Amino acid sequence: MKFSFKSVLLTGWHTFKNNWKFIILLGLATVFAQIIVRGAEQAAIDRSAILSLALWLVSTILAVIISLGWSKVFLNLLRHNHADWNTFKTEPKQWLLYIKSSLWLVAYSFGYMIIAALPFIILGIIGSYADVYWLQIASVIAGIVSVTVVAVYMAIRYQFLAFSVIDATSSGSRELYNKSGSLTKNAWFQLFGFALVSILLAIIGVLCLVVGLIIVIPVVSIAQAKIYDMLKSHHA
């Protein structure tokens, strides 16, 4: 399935324009909450290991809540043309499902990275024993490149995991992980192109005294939700 970058970004722009007050207020609230928790976590590092660990857990759960909350808001804005503070609420079972699905993603990503880097690690060891300096350098560079390629591939392939959790009914975490990956199976290169466009827009936003990011981030995120809905309908 193919989609138009211009079309999905225009959808993101019009949706943002019609709901900009709510989106910006919600954005400020979520950023403020993260700053408070992160600040408390940093302050507790040198005082108490137990308190620091507890705050780290709170920070992690808060990040999950915020990610799922925004995903739900964007989907509601697209599907129902409405979202409010109650829309942001998600259930603990969804948090747990997202965490477990993310752990599958981390596990598989880590495994693929090891497989990709292993040949170059072996070459580096051979170069070290043979005292071939150029082979050591080349193996390190090639290893870094291979790991980066795997990381980018997995990030693009499973970028709709949070949206999939919002729409999940009774799927298990591994099944949900597989479903989110199957959505992008035949659209990876186009999604990669969209990611590059998104990065370019973010750079432009930064150049516009950073204020542009207040517009770019929600517009791109809503466009991403639109792409998810299109892919989901295509695979239905």
Coordinates of N, CA and C in Angstrom, one line a residue:
M1 N 0.8 -1.2 0.0 CA 0.0 0.0 0.0 C 0.9 1.3 0.0
K2 N 0.5 2.2 -0.8 CA 1.2 3.5 -0.9 C 0.4 4.6 -0.3
F3 N 1.0 5.6 0.2 CA 0.3 6.8 0.7 C 1.1 8.0 0.4
S4 N 0.4 9.1 0.3 CA 1.0 10.4 0.0 C 1.5 11.1 1.2
F5 N 2.8 11.5 1.2 CA 3.3 12.3 2.4 C 2.5 13.5 2.5
K6 N 2.3 14.2 1.4 CA 1.6 15.5 1.5 C 0.2 15.3 2.1
S7 N -0.5 14.3 1.7 CA -1.9 14.1 2.1 C -1.9 13.8 3.6
V8 N -1.1 12.9 4.1 CA -1.1 12.6 5.6 C -0.6 13.8 6.4
L9 N 0.3 14.6 5.9 CA 0.8 15.8 6.6 C -0.2 16.9 6.6
L10 N -1.0 17.0 5.5 CA -2.1 18.0 5.5 C -3.2 17.6 6.5
T11 N -3.4 16.3 6.6 CA -4.4 15.8 7.6 C -3.9 16.1 9.0
G12 N -2.6 15.9 9.2 CA -2.1 16.3 10.5 C -2.2 17.8 10.8
W13 N -1.9 18.6 9.8 CA -2.0 20.0 10.0 C -3.4 20.5 10.3
H14 N -4.4 20.1 9.5 CA -5.7 20.5 9.7 C -6.3 20.0 11.0
T15 N -5.9 18.8 11.4 CA -6.4 18.3 12.7 C -5.7 19.1 13.9
F16 N -4.5 19.5 13.7 CA -3.8 20.3 14.7 C -4.4 21.7 14.8
K17 N -4.7 22.3 13.6 CA -5.2 23.6 13.5 C -6.6 23.7 14.2
N18 N -7.4 22.7 14.1 CA -8.7 22.7 14.7 C -8.7 22.3 16.2
N19 N -7.6 21.8 16.7 CA -7.5 21.4 18.1 C -6.3 21.9 18.8
W20 N -5.7 23.0 18.3 CA -4.4 23.4 18.7 C -4.3 23.8 20.2
K21 N -5.4 24.4 20.7 CA -5.4 24.8 22.1 C -5.3 23.6 23.1
F22 N -6.1 22.6 22.8 CA -6.1 21.4 23.6 C -4.8 20.7 23.5
I23 N -4.3 20.6 22.3 CA -3.0 19.8 22.1 C -1.9 20.5 22.8
I24 N -1.8 21.8 22.7 CA -0.7 22.5 23.3 C -0.8 22.5 24.8
L25 N -2.0 22.6 25.4 CA -2.2 22.6 26.8 C -1.8 21.2 27.4
L26 N -2.3 20.1 26.6 CA -1.9 18.8 27.0 C -0.4 18.5 26.9
G27 N 0.2 19.1 25.9 CA 1.6 18.9 25.7 C 2.4 19.6 26.9
L28 N 2.0 20.8 27.2 CA 2.6 21.4 28.4 C 2.5 20.6 29.7
A29 N 1.3 20.1 29.9 CA 1.0 19.3 31.1 C 1.9 18.1 31.1
T30 N 2.0 17.3 30.0 CA 2.8 16.1 30.0 C 4.3 16.4 30.2
V31 N 4.7 17.5 29.5 CA 6.2 17.9 29.6 C 6.5 18.3 31.1
F32 N 5.6 19.1 31.7 CA 5.8 19.5 33.0 C 5.8 18.3 34.0
A33 N 4.9 17.4 33.8 CA 4.9 16.2 34.7 C 6.2 15.4 34.5
Q34 N 6.8 15.3 33.3 CA 8.0 14.5 33.1 C 9.2 15.3 33.7
I35 N 9.2 16.6 33.6 CA 10.3 17.4 34.2 C 10.3 17.3 35.7
I36 N 9.1 17.3 36.4 CA 9.1 17.1 37.8 C 9.6 15.8 38.3
V37 N 9.1 14.7 37.6 CA 9.6 13.3 38.0 C 11.1 13.1 37.7
R38 N 11.5 13.6 36.5 CA 12.9 13.5 36.2 C 13.8 14.3 37.2
G39 N 13.3 15.5 37.5 CA 14.1 16.3 38.5 C 14.2 15.6 39.8
A40 N 13.1 15.0 40.3 CA 13.1 14.3 41.6 C 14.0 13.1 41.5
E41 N 14.0 12.4 40.3 CA 14.8 11.2 40.2 C 16.3 11.6 40.2
Q42 N 16.7 12.7 39.6 CA 18.1 13.2 39.6 C 18.5 13.6 41.0
A43 N 17.6 14.3 41.7 CA 17.9 14.7 43.1 C 18.1 13.6 44.0
A44 N 17.4 12.4 43.8 CA 17.5 11.3 44.7 C 18.7 10.4 44.4
I45 N 19.4 10.6 43.3 CA 20.5 9.6 43.0 C 21.5 9.6 44.1
D46 N 21.9 10.7 44.6 CA 23.0 10.7 45.6 C 22.5 10.6 47.0
R47 N 21.2 10.5 47.2 CA 20.6 10.4 48.6 C 20.2 9.0 49.0
S48 N 19.5 8.3 48.1 CA 19.0 7.0 48.4 C 18.8 6.1 47.2
A49 N 19.5 5.0 47.2 CA 19.4 4.1 46.0 C 18.0 3.5 45.9
I50 N 17.3 3.3 47.0 CA 15.9 2.7 46.9 C 15.0 3.8 46.4
L51 N 15.1 5.0 46.9 CA 14.2 6.1 46.4 C 14.5 6.4 44.9
S52 N 15.8 6.4 44.6 CA 16.1 6.6 43.2 C 15.5 5.5 42.3
L53 N 15.5 4.3 42.7 CA 15.0 3.2 41.9 C 13.4 3.4 41.8
A54 N 12.8 3.7 42.9 CA 11.4 3.9 42.9 C 11.0 5.0 42.0
L55 N 11.7 6.1 42.0 CA 11.4 7.3 41.1 C 11.7 6.9 39.6
W56 N 12.7 6.0 39.4 CA 13.0 5.6 38.1 C 11.8 4.8 37.5
L57 N 11.2 3.9 38.4 CA 10.0 3.1 38.0 C 8.8 4.0 37.7
V58 N 8.7 5.1 38.6 CA 7.6 6.0 38.3 C 7.8 6.7 37.0
S59 N 9.0 7.1 36.7 CA 9.3 7.8 35.5 C 9.1 6.9 34.3
T60 N 9.4 5.6 34.4 CA 9.2 4.7 33.3 C 7.7 4.5 33.0
I61 N 6.9 4.3 34.1 CA 5.5 4.1 34.0 C 4.8 5.4 33.4
L62 N 5.3 6.6 33.9 CA 4.8 7.8 33.4 C 5.0 8.0 31.9
A63 N 6.2 7.6 31.4 CA 6.5 7.6 30.0 C 5.6 6.7 29.2
V64 N 5.2 5.5 29.8 CA 4.3 4.6 29.1 C 2.9 5.2 29.1
I65 N 2.5 5.8 30.2 CA 1.2 6.4 30.2 C 1.0 7.6 29.2
I66 N 2.1 8.4 29.1 CA 2.1 9.5 28.2 C 2.1 9.1 26.8
S67 N 2.9 8.1 26.5 CA 2.9 7.5 25.1 C 1.6 7.0 24.7
L68 N 1.0 6.2 25.5 CA -0.3 5.6 25.2 C -1.4 6.7 25.2
G69 N -1.3 7.6 26.1 CA -2.3 8.7 26.2 C -2.4 9.5 24.9
W70 N -1.2 9.9 24.4 CA -1.1 10.7 23.2 C -1.5 9.9 22.0
S71 N -1.2 8.6 22.0 CA -1.6 7.7 20.9 C -3.2 7.7 20.8
K72 N -3.8 7.6 22.0 CA -5.2 7.5 22.0 C -5.9 8.8 21.6
V73 N -5.3 9.9 22.0 CA -5.8 11.3 21.7 C -5.7 11.5 20.2
F74 N -4.6 11.1 19.6 CA -4.4 11.3 18.1 C -5.4 10.5 17.3
L75 N -5.6 9.2 17.7 CA -6.5 8.4 17.1 C -8.0 8.9 17.2
N76 N -8.3 9.4 18.4 CA -9.7 9.9 18.6 C -9.9 11.2 17.7
L77 N -8.9 12.0 17.6 CA -9.0 13.2 16.8 C -9.3 12.9 15.4
L78 N -8.6 11.8 14.9 CA -8.7 11.4 13.5 C -10.1 10.7 13.3
R79 N -10.5 9.9 14.2 CA -11.6 9.0 14.0 C -12.9 9.7 14.4
H80 N -12.9 10.5 15.4 CA -14.1 11.1 15.9 C -14.1 12.6 15.9
N81 N -13.0 13.2 15.4 CA -12.9 14.7 15.4 C -13.0 15.3 16.8
H82 N -12.7 14.6 17.8 CA -12.9 15.1 19.2 C -11.9 14.4 20.1
A83 N -11.4 15.1 21.1 CA -10.6 14.5 22.2 C -10.6 15.5 23.3
D84 N -10.6 15.0 24.6 CA -10.5 15.9 25.7 C -9.6 15.2 26.7
W85 N -9.6 15.8 28.0 CA -8.7 15.3 29.0 C -9.0 13.9 29.4
N86 N -10.3 13.5 29.3 CA -10.6 12.1 29.6 C -10.1 11.1 28.6
T87 N -10.0 11.6 27.3 CA -9.5 10.8 26.2 C -8.1 10.3 26.5
F88 N -7.3 11.1 27.2 CA -5.9 10.8 27.5 C -5.8 9.6 28.5
K89 N -6.8 9.3 29.2 CA -6.8 8.2 30.2 C -6.7 6.9 29.5
T90 N -5.8 6.0 30.1 CA -5.7 4.6 29.6 C -5.7 3.8 30.9
E91 N -5.8 2.5 30.7 CA -6.0 1.5 31.8 C -4.7 0.8 32.1
P92 N -4.5 0.5 33.4 CA -3.3 -0.2 33.8 C -3.0 -1.5 33.0
K93 N -4.0 -2.2 32.6 CA -3.8 -3.4 31.8 C -3.2 -3.0 30.4
Q94 N -3.5 -1.9 29.9 CA -2.9 -1.4 28.7 C -1.4 -1.0 28.9
W95 N -1.1 -0.4 30.0 CA 0.3 -0.1 30.4 C 1.1 -1.4 30.4
L96 N 0.6 -2.4 31.1 CA 1.3 -3.7 31.2 C 1.5 -4.3 29.8
L97 N 0.5 -4.3 29.0 CA 0.5 -4.9 27.7 C 1.6 -4.1 26.8
Y98 N 1.6 -2.8 27.0 CA 2.6 -2.0 26.2 C 4.1 -2.3 26.7
I99 N 4.2 -2.4 28.0 CA 5.5 -2.7 28.5 C 6.0 -4.1 28.1
K100 N 5.1 -5.1 28.2 CA 5.5 -6.5 27.8 C 5.8 -6.6 26.3
S101 N 5.0 -5.9 25.5 CA 5.2 -5.9 24.0 C 6.5 -5.2 23.7
S102 N 6.8 -4.1 24.4 CA 8.1 -3.4 24.2 C 9.3 -4.2 24.6
L103 N 9.1 -5.0 25.6 CA 10.2 -5.9 26.0 C 10.5 -7.0 24.9
W104 N 9.4 -7.4 24.2 CA 9.6 -8.3 23.1 C 10.4 -7.6 22.0
L105 N 10.1 -6.3 21.8 CA 10.8 -5.5 20.8 C 12.3 -5.4 21.2
V106 N 12.5 -5.1 22.4 CA 13.9 -4.9 22.9 C 14.7 -6.2 22.8
A107 N 14.0 -7.3 23.2 CA 14.7 -8.6 23.1 C 15.1 -9.0 21.7
Y108 N 14.1 -8.9 20.8 CA 14.4 -9.2 19.4 C 15.4 -8.2 18.7
S109 N 15.3 -7.0 19.0 CA 16.2 -6.0 18.5 C 17.7 -6.3 19.0
F110 N 17.8 -6.6 20.3 CA 19.1 -6.9 20.8 C 19.7 -8.1 20.2
G111 N 18.8 -9.1 20.0 CA 19.3 -10.4 19.4 C 19.8 -10.2 17.9
Y112 N 19.0 -9.4 17.2 CA 19.4 -9.1 15.8 C 20.6 -8.3 15.7
M113 N 20.8 -7.4 16.6 CA 22.0 -6.5 16.7 C 23.3 -7.4 16.9
I114 N 23.1 -8.4 17.8 CA 24.3 -9.3 18.1 C 24.6 -10.1 16.9
I115 N 23.6 -10.6 16.2 CA 23.8 -11.4 15.0 C 24.5 -10.5 13.9
A116 N 24.0 -9.3 13.8 CA 24.6 -8.4 12.8 C 26.0 -8.0 13.1
A117 N 26.3 -7.9 14.3 CA 27.7 -7.4 14.7 C 28.7 -8.5 14.9
L118 N 28.2 -9.8 15.1 CA 29.1 -10.9 15.4 C 30.2 -11.1 14.4
P119 N 29.9 -11.1 13.1 CA 31.0 -11.3 12.1 C 32.1 -10.3 12.2
F120 N 31.7 -9.0 12.5 CA 32.7 -8.0 12.6 C 33.4 -8.0 13.9
I121 N 32.8 -8.5 15.0 CA 33.5 -8.7 16.2 C 34.6 -9.8 16.1
I122 N 34.2 -10.9 15.3 CA 35.2 -11.9 15.0 C 36.4 -11.4 14.2
L123 N 36.0 -10.6 13.2 CA 37.1 -10.0 12.4 C 38.0 -9.1 13.2
G124 N 37.4 -8.3 14.1 CA 38.2 -7.5 15.0 C 39.1 -8.2 15.9
I125 N 38.6 -9.4 16.4 CA 39.5 -10.2 17.2 C 40.6 -10.8 16.4
I126 N 40.3 -11.2 15.2 CA 41.4 -11.7 14.3 C 42.4 -10.7 14.0
G127 N 41.9 -9.4 13.7 CA 42.8 -8.3 13.5 C 43.7 -8.0 14.7
S128 N 43.1 -8.1 15.9 CA 43.9 -7.8 17.1 C 45.0 -8.9 17.3
Y129 N 44.7 -10.2 17.1 CA 45.7 -11.2 17.2 C 46.8 -11.1 16.1
A130 N 46.3 -10.8 14.9 CA 47.2 -10.7 13.8 C 48.0 -9.3 13.8
D131 N 47.6 -8.4 14.7 CA 48.1 -7.1 14.7 C 48.0 -6.3 13.4
V132 N 46.7 -6.5 12.9 CA 46.4 -5.8 11.6 C 45.5 -4.6 12.0
Y133 N 46.1 -3.5 12.1 CA 45.4 -2.3 12.7 C 44.2 -1.9 11.8
W134 N 44.4 -1.9 10.5 CA 43.3 -1.4 9.6 C 42.1 -2.4 9.7
L135 N 42.3 -3.7 9.9 CA 41.2 -4.6 10.0 C 40.4 -4.4 11.3
Q136 N 41.1 -4.0 12.4 CA 40.4 -3.7 13.6 C 39.5 -2.5 13.5
I137 N 40.1 -1.4 12.8 CA 39.3 -0.2 12.6 C 38.1 -0.5 11.7
A138 N 38.3 -1.2 10.6 CA 37.3 -1.5 9.7 C 36.2 -2.3 10.3
S139 N 36.5 -3.3 11.2 CA 35.5 -4.1 11.8 C 34.7 -3.3 12.8
V140 N 35.3 -2.4 13.5 CA 34.6 -1.5 14.4 C 33.6 -0.7 13.7
I141 N 34.0 0.0 12.6 CA 33.1 0.8 11.8 C 32.0 0.0 11.2
A142 N 32.3 -1.1 10.6 CA 31.3 -2.0 10.0 C 30.3 -2.5 11.1
G143 N 30.8 -2.8 12.3 CA 29.9 -3.3 13.3 C 29.0 -2.2 13.8
I144 N 29.5 -1.0 13.9 CA 28.6 0.1 14.3 C 27.5 0.4 13.3
V145 N 27.9 0.3 12.0 CA 27.0 0.6 10.9 C 25.9 -0.5 10.9
S146 N 26.3 -1.8 11.0 CA 25.4 -2.9 11.0 C 24.4 -2.8 12.1
V147 N 24.9 -2.5 13.3 CA 24.0 -2.3 14.5 C 23.0 -1.2 14.3
T148 N 23.5 -0.1 13.7 CA 22.7 1.1 13.5 C 21.6 0.8 12.5
V149 N 21.9 0.0 11.4 CA 21.0 -0.4 10.4 C 19.8 -1.2 11.0
V150 N 20.2 -2.2 11.9 CA 19.2 -3.0 12.6 C 18.3 -2.2 13.5
A151 N 18.9 -1.2 14.2 CA 18.1 -0.4 15.1 C 17.1 0.5 14.3
V152 N 17.6 1.0 13.2 CA 16.7 1.9 12.4 C 15.6 1.0 11.8
Y153 N 15.9 -0.2 11.3 CA 15.0 -1.1 10.7 C 13.9 -1.4 11.7
M154 N 14.3 -1.8 12.9 CA 13.3 -2.2 14.0 C 12.5 -1.1 14.4
A155 N 13.0 0.1 14.5 CA 12.3 1.3 15.0 C 11.2 1.6 14.0
I156 N 11.5 1.5 12.7 CA 10.5 1.8 11.6 C 9.5 0.7 11.6
R157 N 10.0 -0.5 11.6 CA 9.1 -1.7 11.5 C 8.0 -1.7 12.6
Y158 N 8.4 -1.4 13.8 CA 7.5 -1.5 14.9 C 7.0 -0.2 15.5
Q159 N 7.0 0.9 14.7 CA 6.7 2.2 15.2 C 5.2 2.4 15.7
F160 N 4.4 1.4 15.2 CA 2.9 1.6 15.6 C 2.5 0.7 16.8
L161 N 3.5 0.3 17.6 CA 3.2 -0.5 18.7 C 2.2 0.1 19.7
A162 N 2.4 1.4 20.0 CA 1.5 2.1 21.0 C 0.1 2.2 20.4
F163 N 0.0 2.5 19.1 CA -1.4 2.5 18.5 C -2.0 1.2 18.5
S164 N -1.2 0.1 18.3 CA -1.8 -1.2 18.3 C -2.3 -1.6 19.7
V165 N -1.6 -1.1 20.7 CA -2.0 -1.4 22.1 C -3.4 -0.7 22.4
I166 N -3.5 0.5 21.9 CA -4.8 1.2 22.1 C -6.0 0.4 21.4
D167 N -5.7 -0.1 20.3 CA -6.8 -0.9 19.6 C -6.9 -2.3 20.0
A168 N -6.0 -2.8 20.8 CA -6.0 -4.2 21.2 C -7.2 -4.6 22.0
T169 N -7.7 -5.8 21.7 CA -8.8 -6.3 22.5 C -8.3 -7.4 23.5
S170 N -8.0 -8.6 22.9 CA -7.5 -9.7 23.8 C -6.2 -10.2 23.4
S171 N -5.4 -9.5 22.6 CA -4.2 -10.0 22.1 C -3.1 -10.1 23.2
G172 N -2.3 -11.1 23.2 CA -1.2 -11.2 24.1 C -0.1 -10.3 23.6
S173 N 0.9 -10.1 24.5 CA 2.0 -9.2 24.2 C 2.8 -9.6 22.9
R174 N 3.1 -10.9 22.8 CA 3.9 -11.3 21.7 C 3.1 -11.2 20.4
E175 N 1.9 -11.6 20.5 CA 1.0 -11.5 19.3 C 0.8 -10.1 18.9
L176 N 0.7 -9.2 19.8 CA 0.6 -7.8 19.5 C 1.8 -7.2 18.8
Y177 N 3.0 -7.7 19.4 CA 4.3 -7.3 18.8 C 4.3 -7.7 17.3
N178 N 3.9 -9.0 17.1 CA 3.9 -9.5 15.7 C 3.0 -8.8 14.8
K179 N 1.8 -8.4 15.3 CA 0.8 -7.7 14.5 C 1.3 -6.3 14.1
S180 N 1.9 -5.6 15.1 CA 2.4 -4.3 14.8 C 3.5 -4.3 13.7
G181 N 4.3 -5.4 13.7 CA 5.3 -5.5 12.7 C 4.7 -5.9 11.3
S182 N 3.6 -6.7 11.3 CA 3.0 -7.1 10.1 C 2.4 -6.0 9.3
L183 N 1.9 -4.9 10.1 CA 1.3 -3.8 9.4 C 2.3 -3.1 8.5
T184 N 3.5 -3.0 8.8 CA 4.5 -2.3 8.0 C 5.3 -3.1 7.1
K185 N 5.0 -4.4 7.0 CA 5.9 -5.3 6.3 C 6.1 -4.9 4.8
N186 N 5.1 -4.5 4.1 CA 5.3 -4.1 2.7 C 5.3 -2.6 2.5
A187 N 5.5 -1.8 3.6 CA 5.6 -0.4 3.5 C 6.8 0.2 4.1
W188 N 7.8 -0.6 4.4 CA 8.9 -0.2 5.2 C 9.7 1.0 4.6
F189 N 10.0 0.9 3.3 CA 10.8 1.9 2.6 C 10.0 3.2 2.6
Q190 N 8.7 3.2 2.4 CA 7.9 4.4 2.3 C 7.9 5.0 3.7
L191 N 7.7 4.2 4.7 CA 7.8 4.7 6.1 C 9.1 5.3 6.5
F192 N 10.2 4.7 6.0 CA 11.5 5.2 6.2 C 11.6 6.6 5.5
G193 N 11.1 6.7 4.3 CA 11.0 8.0 3.6 C 10.3 9.1 4.5
F194 N 9.1 8.6 5.0 CA 8.3 9.5 5.9 C 9.1 10.0 7.1
A195 N 9.9 9.0 7.7 CA 10.7 9.3 8.8 C 11.8 10.4 8.5
L196 N 12.4 10.3 7.3 CA 13.3 11.3 6.9 C 12.7 12.7 6.7
V197 N 11.5 12.7 6.1 CA 10.7 13.9 6.0 C 10.4 14.5 7.3
S198 N 10.1 13.7 8.3 CA 9.7 14.1 9.6 C 10.9 14.7 10.3
I199 N 12.1 14.1 10.1 CA 13.4 14.6 10.7 C 13.7 16.0 10.1
L200 N 13.5 16.1 8.8 CA 13.7 17.4 8.1 C 12.8 18.5 8.6
L201 N 11.5 18.2 8.9 CA 10.6 19.1 9.4 C 11.0 19.5 10.8
A202 N 11.5 18.5 11.6 CA 11.9 18.8 13.0 C 13.1 19.8 13.0
I203 N 14.0 19.6 12.0 CA 15.2 20.5 11.9 C 14.7 21.9 11.6
I204 N 13.7 22.0 10.7 CA 13.2 23.3 10.4 C 12.5 23.9 11.6
G205 N 11.8 23.1 12.4 CA 11.2 23.6 13.6 C 12.2 24.1 14.6
V206 N 13.3 23.4 14.7 CA 14.4 23.9 15.6 C 14.9 25.2 15.1
L207 N 15.1 25.3 13.8 CA 15.7 26.6 13.2 C 14.7 27.8 13.4
C208 N 13.4 27.5 13.5 CA 12.4 28.5 13.8 C 12.4 28.8 15.3
L209 N 13.5 29.0 15.9 CA 13.6 29.4 17.3 C 13.0 28.3 18.2
V210 N 13.0 27.1 17.8 CA 12.4 25.9 18.5 C 10.9 25.9 18.6
V211 N 10.3 27.1 18.4 CA 8.8 27.3 18.5 C 8.2 26.4 17.5
G212 N 8.8 26.3 16.3 CA 8.2 25.5 15.3 C 8.0 24.0 15.7
L213 N 8.7 23.5 16.6 CA 8.5 22.1 17.1 C 7.2 21.9 17.7
I214 N 6.6 23.0 18.3 CA 5.3 22.9 19.0 C 4.2 22.6 17.9
I215 N 4.5 23.0 16.7 CA 3.6 22.6 15.6 C 4.0 21.3 14.9
V216 N 5.3 21.2 14.6 CA 5.8 20.1 13.8 C 5.5 18.7 14.5
I217 N 5.8 18.7 15.9 CA 5.7 17.4 16.6 C 4.3 16.8 16.5
P218 N 3.2 17.6 16.9 CA 1.9 17.1 16.8 C 1.4 16.8 15.4
V219 N 1.8 17.7 14.4 CA 1.4 17.5 13.0 C 1.9 16.2 12.5
V220 N 3.2 15.9 12.7 CA 3.9 14.7 12.3 C 3.3 13.5 13.0
S221 N 3.0 13.6 14.3 CA 2.4 12.5 15.1 C 1.0 12.1 14.6
I222 N 0.2 13.2 14.3 CA -1.1 12.9 13.8 C -1.1 12.3 12.4
A223 N -0.1 12.7 11.6 CA 0.1 12.1 10.3 C 0.5 10.6 10.5
Q224 N 1.3 10.3 11.4 CA 1.7 9.0 11.7 C 0.5 8.1 12.1
A225 N -0.4 8.7 12.9 CA -1.6 8.0 13.3 C -2.5 7.7 12.1
K226 N -2.5 8.7 11.2 CA -3.3 8.5 10.0 C -2.7 7.4 9.1
I227 N -1.4 7.3 9.0 CA -0.8 6.2 8.3 C -1.1 4.9 8.9
Y228 N -1.1 4.8 10.3 CA -1.5 3.6 11.0 C -2.9 3.2 10.6
D229 N -3.8 4.1 10.7 CA -5.2 3.8 10.3 C -5.3 3.3 8.9
M230 N -4.6 3.9 8.0 CA -4.6 3.4 6.6 C -4.0 2.0 6.4
L231 N -2.9 1.7 7.1 CA -2.3 0.4 7.0 C -3.2 -0.6 7.7
K232 N -3.8 -0.2 8.8 CA -4.7 -1.2 9.5 C -5.9 -1.5 8.6
S233 N -6.5 -0.5 8.0 CA -7.6 -0.8 7.1 C -7.2 -1.7 5.9
H234 N -6.0 -1.4 5.4 CA -5.5 -2.2 4.3 C -5.3 -3.7 4.6
H235 N -4.9 -4.0 5.9 CA -4.7 -5.3 6.3 C -5.9 -6.0 7.0
A236 N -7.0 -5.2 7.1 CA -8.2 -5.8 7.7 C -8.8 -6.9 6.9

